[in-house]
Short mmCIF file of C-alpha atoms and ligand atoms in Angstrom, two decimals:
data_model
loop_
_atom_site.label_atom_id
_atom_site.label_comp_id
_atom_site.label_asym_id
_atom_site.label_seq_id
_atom_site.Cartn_x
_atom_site.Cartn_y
_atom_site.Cartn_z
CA UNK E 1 0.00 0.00 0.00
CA UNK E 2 1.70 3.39 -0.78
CA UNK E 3 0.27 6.84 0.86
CA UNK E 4 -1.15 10.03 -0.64
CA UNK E 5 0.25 13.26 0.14
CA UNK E 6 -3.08 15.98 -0.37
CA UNK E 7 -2.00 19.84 -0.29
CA UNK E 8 -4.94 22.55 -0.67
CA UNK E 9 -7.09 24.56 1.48
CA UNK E 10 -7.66 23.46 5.03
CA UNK E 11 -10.97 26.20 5.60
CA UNK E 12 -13.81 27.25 7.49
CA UNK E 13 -17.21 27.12 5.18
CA UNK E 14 -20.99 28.66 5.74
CA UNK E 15 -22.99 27.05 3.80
CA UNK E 16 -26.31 28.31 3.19
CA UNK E 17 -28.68 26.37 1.24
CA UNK E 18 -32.59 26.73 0.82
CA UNK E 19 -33.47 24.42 3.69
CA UNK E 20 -30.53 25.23 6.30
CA UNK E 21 -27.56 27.13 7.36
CA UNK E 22 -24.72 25.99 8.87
CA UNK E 23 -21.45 28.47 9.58
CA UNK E 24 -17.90 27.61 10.20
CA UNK E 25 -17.84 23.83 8.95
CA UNK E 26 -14.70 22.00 8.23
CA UNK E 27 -14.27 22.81 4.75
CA UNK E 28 -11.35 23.22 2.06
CA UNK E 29 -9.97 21.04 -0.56
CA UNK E 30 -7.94 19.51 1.21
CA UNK E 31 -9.96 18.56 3.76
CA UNK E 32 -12.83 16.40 2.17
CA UNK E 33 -10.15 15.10 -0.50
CA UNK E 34 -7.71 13.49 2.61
CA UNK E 35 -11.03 12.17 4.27
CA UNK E 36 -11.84 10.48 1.30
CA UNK E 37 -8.16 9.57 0.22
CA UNK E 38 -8.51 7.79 4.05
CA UNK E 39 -10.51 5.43 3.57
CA UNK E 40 -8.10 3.85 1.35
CA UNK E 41 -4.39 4.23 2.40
CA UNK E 42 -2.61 6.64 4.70
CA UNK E 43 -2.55 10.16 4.35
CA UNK E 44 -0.29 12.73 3.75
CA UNK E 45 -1.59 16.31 4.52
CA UNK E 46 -0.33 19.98 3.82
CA UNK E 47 -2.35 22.96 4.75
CA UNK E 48 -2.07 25.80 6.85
CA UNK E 49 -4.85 27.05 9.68
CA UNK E 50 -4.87 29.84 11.99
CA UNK E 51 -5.85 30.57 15.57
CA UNK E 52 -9.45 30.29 15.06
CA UNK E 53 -9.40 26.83 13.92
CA UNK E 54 -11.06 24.33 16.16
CA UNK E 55 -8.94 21.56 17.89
CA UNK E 56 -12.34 19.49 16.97
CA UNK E 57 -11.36 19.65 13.42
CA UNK E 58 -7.61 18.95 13.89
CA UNK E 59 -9.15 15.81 15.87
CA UNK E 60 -11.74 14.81 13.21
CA UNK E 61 -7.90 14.64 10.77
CA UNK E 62 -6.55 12.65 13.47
CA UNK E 63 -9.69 10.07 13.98
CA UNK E 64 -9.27 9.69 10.05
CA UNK E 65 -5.89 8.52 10.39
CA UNK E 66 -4.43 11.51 8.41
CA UNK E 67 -0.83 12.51 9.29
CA UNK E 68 -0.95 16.63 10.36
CA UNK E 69 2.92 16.91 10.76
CA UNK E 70 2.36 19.29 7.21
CA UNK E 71 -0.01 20.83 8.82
CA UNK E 72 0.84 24.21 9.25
CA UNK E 73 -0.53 26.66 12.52
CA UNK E 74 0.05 30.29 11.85
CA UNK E 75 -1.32 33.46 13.73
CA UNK E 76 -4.25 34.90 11.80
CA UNK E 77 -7.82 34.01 10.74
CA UNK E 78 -8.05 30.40 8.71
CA UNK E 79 -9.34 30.82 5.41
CA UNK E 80 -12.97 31.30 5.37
CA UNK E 81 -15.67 30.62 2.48
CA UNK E 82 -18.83 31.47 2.23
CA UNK E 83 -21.32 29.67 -0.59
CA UNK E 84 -25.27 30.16 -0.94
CA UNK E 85 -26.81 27.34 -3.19
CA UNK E 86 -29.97 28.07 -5.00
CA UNK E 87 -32.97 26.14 -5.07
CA UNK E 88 -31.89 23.26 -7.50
CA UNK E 89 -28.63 22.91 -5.66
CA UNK E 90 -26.26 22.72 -8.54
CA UNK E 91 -25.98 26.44 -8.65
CA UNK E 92 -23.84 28.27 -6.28
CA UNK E 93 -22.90 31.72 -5.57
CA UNK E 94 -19.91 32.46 -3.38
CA UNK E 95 -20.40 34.98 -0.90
CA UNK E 96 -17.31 35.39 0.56
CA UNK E 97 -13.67 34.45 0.64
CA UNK E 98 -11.53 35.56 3.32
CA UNK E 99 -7.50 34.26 2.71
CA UNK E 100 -6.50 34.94 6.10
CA UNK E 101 -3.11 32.95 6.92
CA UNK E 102 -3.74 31.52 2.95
CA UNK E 103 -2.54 34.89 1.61
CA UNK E 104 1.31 34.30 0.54
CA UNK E 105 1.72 31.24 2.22
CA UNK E 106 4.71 29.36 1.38
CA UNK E 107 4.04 25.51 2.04
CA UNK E 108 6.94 23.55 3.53
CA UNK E 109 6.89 19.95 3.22
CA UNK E 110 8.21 17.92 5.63
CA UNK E 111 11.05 15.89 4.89
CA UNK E 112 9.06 12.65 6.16
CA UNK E 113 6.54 13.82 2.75
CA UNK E 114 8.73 13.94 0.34
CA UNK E 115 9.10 10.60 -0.97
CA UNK E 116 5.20 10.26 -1.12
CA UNK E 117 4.08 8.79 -4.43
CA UNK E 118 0.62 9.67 -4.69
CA UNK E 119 0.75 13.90 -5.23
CA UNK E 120 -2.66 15.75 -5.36
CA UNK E 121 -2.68 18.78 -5.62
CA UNK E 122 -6.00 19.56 -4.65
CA UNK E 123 -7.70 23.34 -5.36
CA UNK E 124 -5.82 26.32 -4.60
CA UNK E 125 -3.74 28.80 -5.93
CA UNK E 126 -1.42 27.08 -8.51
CA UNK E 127 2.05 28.86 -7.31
CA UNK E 128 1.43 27.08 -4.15
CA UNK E 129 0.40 23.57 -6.14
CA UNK E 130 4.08 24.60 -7.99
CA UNK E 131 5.82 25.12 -4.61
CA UNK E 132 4.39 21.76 -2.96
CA UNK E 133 5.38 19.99 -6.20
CA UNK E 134 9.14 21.40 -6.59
CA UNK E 135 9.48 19.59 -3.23
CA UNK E 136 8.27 16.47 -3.98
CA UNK E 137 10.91 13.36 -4.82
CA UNK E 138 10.35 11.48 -8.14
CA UNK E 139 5.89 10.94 -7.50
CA UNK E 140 4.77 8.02 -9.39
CA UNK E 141 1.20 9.95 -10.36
CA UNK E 142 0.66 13.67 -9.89
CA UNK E 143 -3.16 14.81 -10.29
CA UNK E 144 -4.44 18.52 -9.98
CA UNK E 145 -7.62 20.25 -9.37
CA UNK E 146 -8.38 23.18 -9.85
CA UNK E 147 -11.50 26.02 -10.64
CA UNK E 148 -12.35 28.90 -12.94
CA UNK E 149 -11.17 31.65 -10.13
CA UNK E 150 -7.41 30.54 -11.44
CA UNK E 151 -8.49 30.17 -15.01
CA UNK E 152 -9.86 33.86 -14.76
CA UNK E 153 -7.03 35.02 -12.32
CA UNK E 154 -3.44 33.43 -12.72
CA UNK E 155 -3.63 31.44 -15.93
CA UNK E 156 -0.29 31.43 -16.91
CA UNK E 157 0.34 29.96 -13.78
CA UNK E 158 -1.65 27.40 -14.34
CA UNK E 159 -0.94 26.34 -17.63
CA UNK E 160 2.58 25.99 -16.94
CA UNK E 161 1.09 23.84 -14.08
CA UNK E 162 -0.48 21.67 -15.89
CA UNK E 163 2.54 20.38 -17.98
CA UNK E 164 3.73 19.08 -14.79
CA UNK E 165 0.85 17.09 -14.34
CA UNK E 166 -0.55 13.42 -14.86
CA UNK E 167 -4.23 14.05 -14.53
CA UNK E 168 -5.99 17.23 -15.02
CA UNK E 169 -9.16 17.21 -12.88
CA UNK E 170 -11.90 19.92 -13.98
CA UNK E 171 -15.64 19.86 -14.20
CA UNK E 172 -17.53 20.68 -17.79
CA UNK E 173 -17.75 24.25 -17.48
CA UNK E 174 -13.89 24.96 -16.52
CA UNK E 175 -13.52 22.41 -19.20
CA UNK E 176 -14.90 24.89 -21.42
CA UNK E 177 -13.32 27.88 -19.53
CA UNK E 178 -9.78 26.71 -19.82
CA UNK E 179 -10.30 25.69 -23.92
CA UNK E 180 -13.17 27.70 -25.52
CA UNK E 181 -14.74 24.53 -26.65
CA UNK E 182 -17.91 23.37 -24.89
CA UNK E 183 -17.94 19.93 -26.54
CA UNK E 184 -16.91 17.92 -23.43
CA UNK E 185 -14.96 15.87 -25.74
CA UNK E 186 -13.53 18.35 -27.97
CA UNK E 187 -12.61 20.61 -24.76
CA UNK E 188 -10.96 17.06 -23.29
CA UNK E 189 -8.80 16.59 -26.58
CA UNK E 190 -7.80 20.74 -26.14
CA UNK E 191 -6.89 19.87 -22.74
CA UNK E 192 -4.35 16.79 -23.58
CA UNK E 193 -2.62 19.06 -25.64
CA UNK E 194 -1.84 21.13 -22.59
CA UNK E 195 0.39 18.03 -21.74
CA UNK E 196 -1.96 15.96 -19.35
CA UNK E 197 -1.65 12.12 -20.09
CA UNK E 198 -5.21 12.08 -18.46
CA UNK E 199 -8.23 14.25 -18.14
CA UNK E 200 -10.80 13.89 -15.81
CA UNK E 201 -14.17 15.49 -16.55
CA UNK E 202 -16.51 16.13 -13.16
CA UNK E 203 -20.66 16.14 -14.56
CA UNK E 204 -21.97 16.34 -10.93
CA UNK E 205 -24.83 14.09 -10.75
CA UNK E 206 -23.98 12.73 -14.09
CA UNK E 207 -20.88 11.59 -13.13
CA UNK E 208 -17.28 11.54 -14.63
CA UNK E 209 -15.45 10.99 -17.86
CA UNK E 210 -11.99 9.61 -18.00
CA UNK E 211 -10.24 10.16 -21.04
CA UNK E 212 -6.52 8.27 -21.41
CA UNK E 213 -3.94 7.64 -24.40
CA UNK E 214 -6.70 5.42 -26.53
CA UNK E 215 -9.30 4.96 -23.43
CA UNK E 216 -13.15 7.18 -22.94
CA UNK E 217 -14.11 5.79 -19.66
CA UNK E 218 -17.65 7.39 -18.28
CA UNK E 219 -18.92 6.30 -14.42
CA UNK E 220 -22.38 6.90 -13.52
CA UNK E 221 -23.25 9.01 -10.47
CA UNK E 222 -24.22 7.40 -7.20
CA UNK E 223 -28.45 8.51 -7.87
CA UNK E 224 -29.22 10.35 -4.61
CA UNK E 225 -32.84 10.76 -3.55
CA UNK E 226 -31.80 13.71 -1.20
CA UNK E 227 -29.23 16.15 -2.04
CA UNK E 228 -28.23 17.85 1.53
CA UNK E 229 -24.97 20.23 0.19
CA UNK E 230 -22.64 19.28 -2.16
CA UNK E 231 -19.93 21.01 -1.00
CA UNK E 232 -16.43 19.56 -1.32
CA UNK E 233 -18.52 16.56 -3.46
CA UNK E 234 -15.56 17.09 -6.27
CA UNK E 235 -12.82 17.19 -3.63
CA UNK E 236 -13.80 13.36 -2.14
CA UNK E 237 -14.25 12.53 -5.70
CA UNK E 238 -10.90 12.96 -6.34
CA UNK E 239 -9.61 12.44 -2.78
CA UNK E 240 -11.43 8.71 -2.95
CA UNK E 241 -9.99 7.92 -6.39
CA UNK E 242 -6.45 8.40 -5.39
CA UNK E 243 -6.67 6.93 -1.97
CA UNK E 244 -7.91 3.78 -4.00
CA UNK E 245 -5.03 3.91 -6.82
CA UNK E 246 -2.44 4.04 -4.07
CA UNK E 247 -4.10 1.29 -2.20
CA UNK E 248 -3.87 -1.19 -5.15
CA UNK E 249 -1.16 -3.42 -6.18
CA UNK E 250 -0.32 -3.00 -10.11
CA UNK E 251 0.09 0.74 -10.83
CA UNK E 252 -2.73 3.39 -11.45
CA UNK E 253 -3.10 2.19 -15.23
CA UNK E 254 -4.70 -0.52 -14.47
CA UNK E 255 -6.56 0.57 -11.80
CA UNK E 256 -7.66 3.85 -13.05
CA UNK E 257 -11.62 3.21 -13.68
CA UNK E 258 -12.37 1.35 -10.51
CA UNK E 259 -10.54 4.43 -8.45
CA UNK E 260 -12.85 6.56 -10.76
CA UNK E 261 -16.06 4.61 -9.33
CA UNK E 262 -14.94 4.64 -5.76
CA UNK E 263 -14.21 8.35 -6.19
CA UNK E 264 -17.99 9.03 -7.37
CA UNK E 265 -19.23 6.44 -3.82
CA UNK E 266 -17.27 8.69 -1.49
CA UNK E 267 -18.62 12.09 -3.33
CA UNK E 268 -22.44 10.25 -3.00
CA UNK E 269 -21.92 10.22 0.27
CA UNK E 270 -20.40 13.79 0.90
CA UNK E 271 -23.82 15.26 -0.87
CA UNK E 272 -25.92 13.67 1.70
CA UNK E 273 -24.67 16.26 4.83
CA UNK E 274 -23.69 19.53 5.62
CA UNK E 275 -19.59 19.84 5.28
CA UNK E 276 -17.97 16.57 6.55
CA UNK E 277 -21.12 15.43 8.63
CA UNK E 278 -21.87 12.44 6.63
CA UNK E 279 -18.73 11.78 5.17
CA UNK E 280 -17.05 11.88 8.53
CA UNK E 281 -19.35 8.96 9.78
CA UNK E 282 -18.73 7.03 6.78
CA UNK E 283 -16.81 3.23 6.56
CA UNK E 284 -15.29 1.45 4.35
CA UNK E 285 -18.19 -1.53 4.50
CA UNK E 286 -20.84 1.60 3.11
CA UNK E 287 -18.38 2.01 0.64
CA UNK E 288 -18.29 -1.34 -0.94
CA UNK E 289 -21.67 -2.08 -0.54
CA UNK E 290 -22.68 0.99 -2.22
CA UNK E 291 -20.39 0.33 -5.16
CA UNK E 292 -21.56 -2.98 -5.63
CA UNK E 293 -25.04 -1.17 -6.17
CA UNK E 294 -24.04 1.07 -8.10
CA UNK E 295 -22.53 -1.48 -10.42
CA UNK E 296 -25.79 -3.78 -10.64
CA UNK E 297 -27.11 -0.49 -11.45
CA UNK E 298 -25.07 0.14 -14.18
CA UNK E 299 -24.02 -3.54 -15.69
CA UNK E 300 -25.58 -4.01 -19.47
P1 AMP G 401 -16.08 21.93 -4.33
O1 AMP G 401 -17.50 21.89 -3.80
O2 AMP G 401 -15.54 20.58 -4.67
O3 AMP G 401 -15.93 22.93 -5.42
O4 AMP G 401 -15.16 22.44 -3.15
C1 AMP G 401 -15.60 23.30 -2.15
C2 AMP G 401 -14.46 23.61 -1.19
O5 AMP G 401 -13.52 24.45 -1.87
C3 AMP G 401 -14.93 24.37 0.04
O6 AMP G 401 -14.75 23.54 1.17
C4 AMP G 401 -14.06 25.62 0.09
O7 AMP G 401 -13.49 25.85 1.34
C5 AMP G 401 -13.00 25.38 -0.95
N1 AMP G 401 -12.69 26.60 -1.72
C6 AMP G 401 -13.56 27.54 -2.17
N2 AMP G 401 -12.90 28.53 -2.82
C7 AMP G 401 -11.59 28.21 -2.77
C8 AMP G 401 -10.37 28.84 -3.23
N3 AMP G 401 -10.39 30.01 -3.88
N4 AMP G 401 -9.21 28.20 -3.00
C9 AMP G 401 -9.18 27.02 -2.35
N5 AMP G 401 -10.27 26.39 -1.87
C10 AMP G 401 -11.45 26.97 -2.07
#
């Protein structure tokens, strides 16, 4: 079994949707993705946090068996996001974003990290995705996320990230942000040409689309009757697919399209709660029992 180092932002959300409001939830990138990634294999985690940030949450990282030596504590407020989702829940509006201790942080990883061979870099300014992976030694699969605030904002940045990259990770719209095209499969094709080997297309309830050298691979959704907040949903996506691919014998290759379908469970069952509510109370038995469902459901 090999470990997964995560790097992003380690945050405070509010979450507002039309039914209930919840403030100052563990949130971040980082946060839901090394959740997920732990259910799999151990966990590597960078972020930085300020005063404000509850010894709860640095417990919850703990109970999850993720290892907080990267995790940075600096005077100043933790990042902070605020989100409103309208009634049909796959629109949101951000309300807020406060950087706090984010703003020009510099992430140090420790020398115990280094050697990690599962990299994500999980949402958040690409310098600091650059600076995490200038430190890393020889990874065997490096996989980004990102969003259109660094498509809009620091796109050079990002491009040149991107050739450093195995996997690209974007949903359709920043698909179509990044390239122009909004063909999902024209916009994928733009987006190999930007030197990923693969790209990962998020479609929310509709799943994800994996496209390789000579491979379209598309996973259904988990179908949810209740949709609580689906917050972080594309961070444990990603989080739960490379927790799985560095959990399996044989090299990602091979194991690309099941850590796709595990990736989608663990995202099913961030939607259901608020922040990490559901997720955190999650096992690895729910897991497998609701991707064998899901693959009855989808077996032709
Ligand atoms: P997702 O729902 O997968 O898009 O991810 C939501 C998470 O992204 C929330 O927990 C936020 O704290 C985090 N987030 C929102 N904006 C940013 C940002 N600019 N940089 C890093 N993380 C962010």
């Amino acid at each position: 079994m090999s470990s997964v180092l995560v790097v992003g932002s380690t945050a405070l959300d509010s979450i507002k949707t039309p039914y209930q409001e919840n403030p100052r939830l563990l949130g971040g990138s980082a946060s839901h993705a090394a959740v997920a990634a732990g259910f799999f294999s151990p966990v590597n985690l960078v972020g930085v946090v300020g005063d404000d940030f509850p010894s709860e949450y640095v417990e919850l990282y703990k109970r999850h068996g993720i290892n907080i030596d990267g995790l940075e504590h600096k005077s100043g407020q933790t990042f902070h996001w605020s989100g409103e989702y309208e009634v049909n829940m796959n629109n949101r509006e951000t309300l807020s974003t406060i950087l706090g201790v984010i703003e020009g942080w510099q992430p140090k990883v420790p020398d115990s990290y280094k050697k990690t061979p599962y990299v994500l870099l999980a949402n958040m300014a690409p310098d600091v995705q650059h600076a995490v992976l200038d430190q890393m030694e020889n990874p065997e699969l490096v996989v980004a996320d990102t969003m259109d605030l660094w498509m809009n904002t620091t796109k050079d940045e990002l491009l040149r990230l991107i050739k450093r990259v195995d996997a690209l990770v974007v949903n359709d719209s920043e698909a179509q942000l990044l390239t122009g095209y909004d063909n999902v499969v024209v916009a994928t094709k733009k987006i190999h040409d930007l030197g990923p080997k693969y790209v990962i297309v998020k479609k929310g309830e509709h799943g994800a689309i994996l496209s390789g050298p000579n491979e379209l691979f598309i996973a259904p959704a988990y179908p949810l009757e209740k949709l609580v907040d689906p917050t972080g949903a594309g961070d444990s996506f990603v989080g739960g697919m490379m927790g799985y691919l560095a959990s399996r014998e044989g090299g990602h290759e091979k194991n690309l399209r099941k850590g796709i379908v595990y990736g989608t469970i663990v995202a099913s069952f961030c939607c259901e709660g608020f922040g990490l509510h559901r997720t955190g109370e999650v096992t690895g038995e729910m897991i497998e029992s609701r991707t064998q469902e899901l693959k009855k459901m989808s077996e032709w």
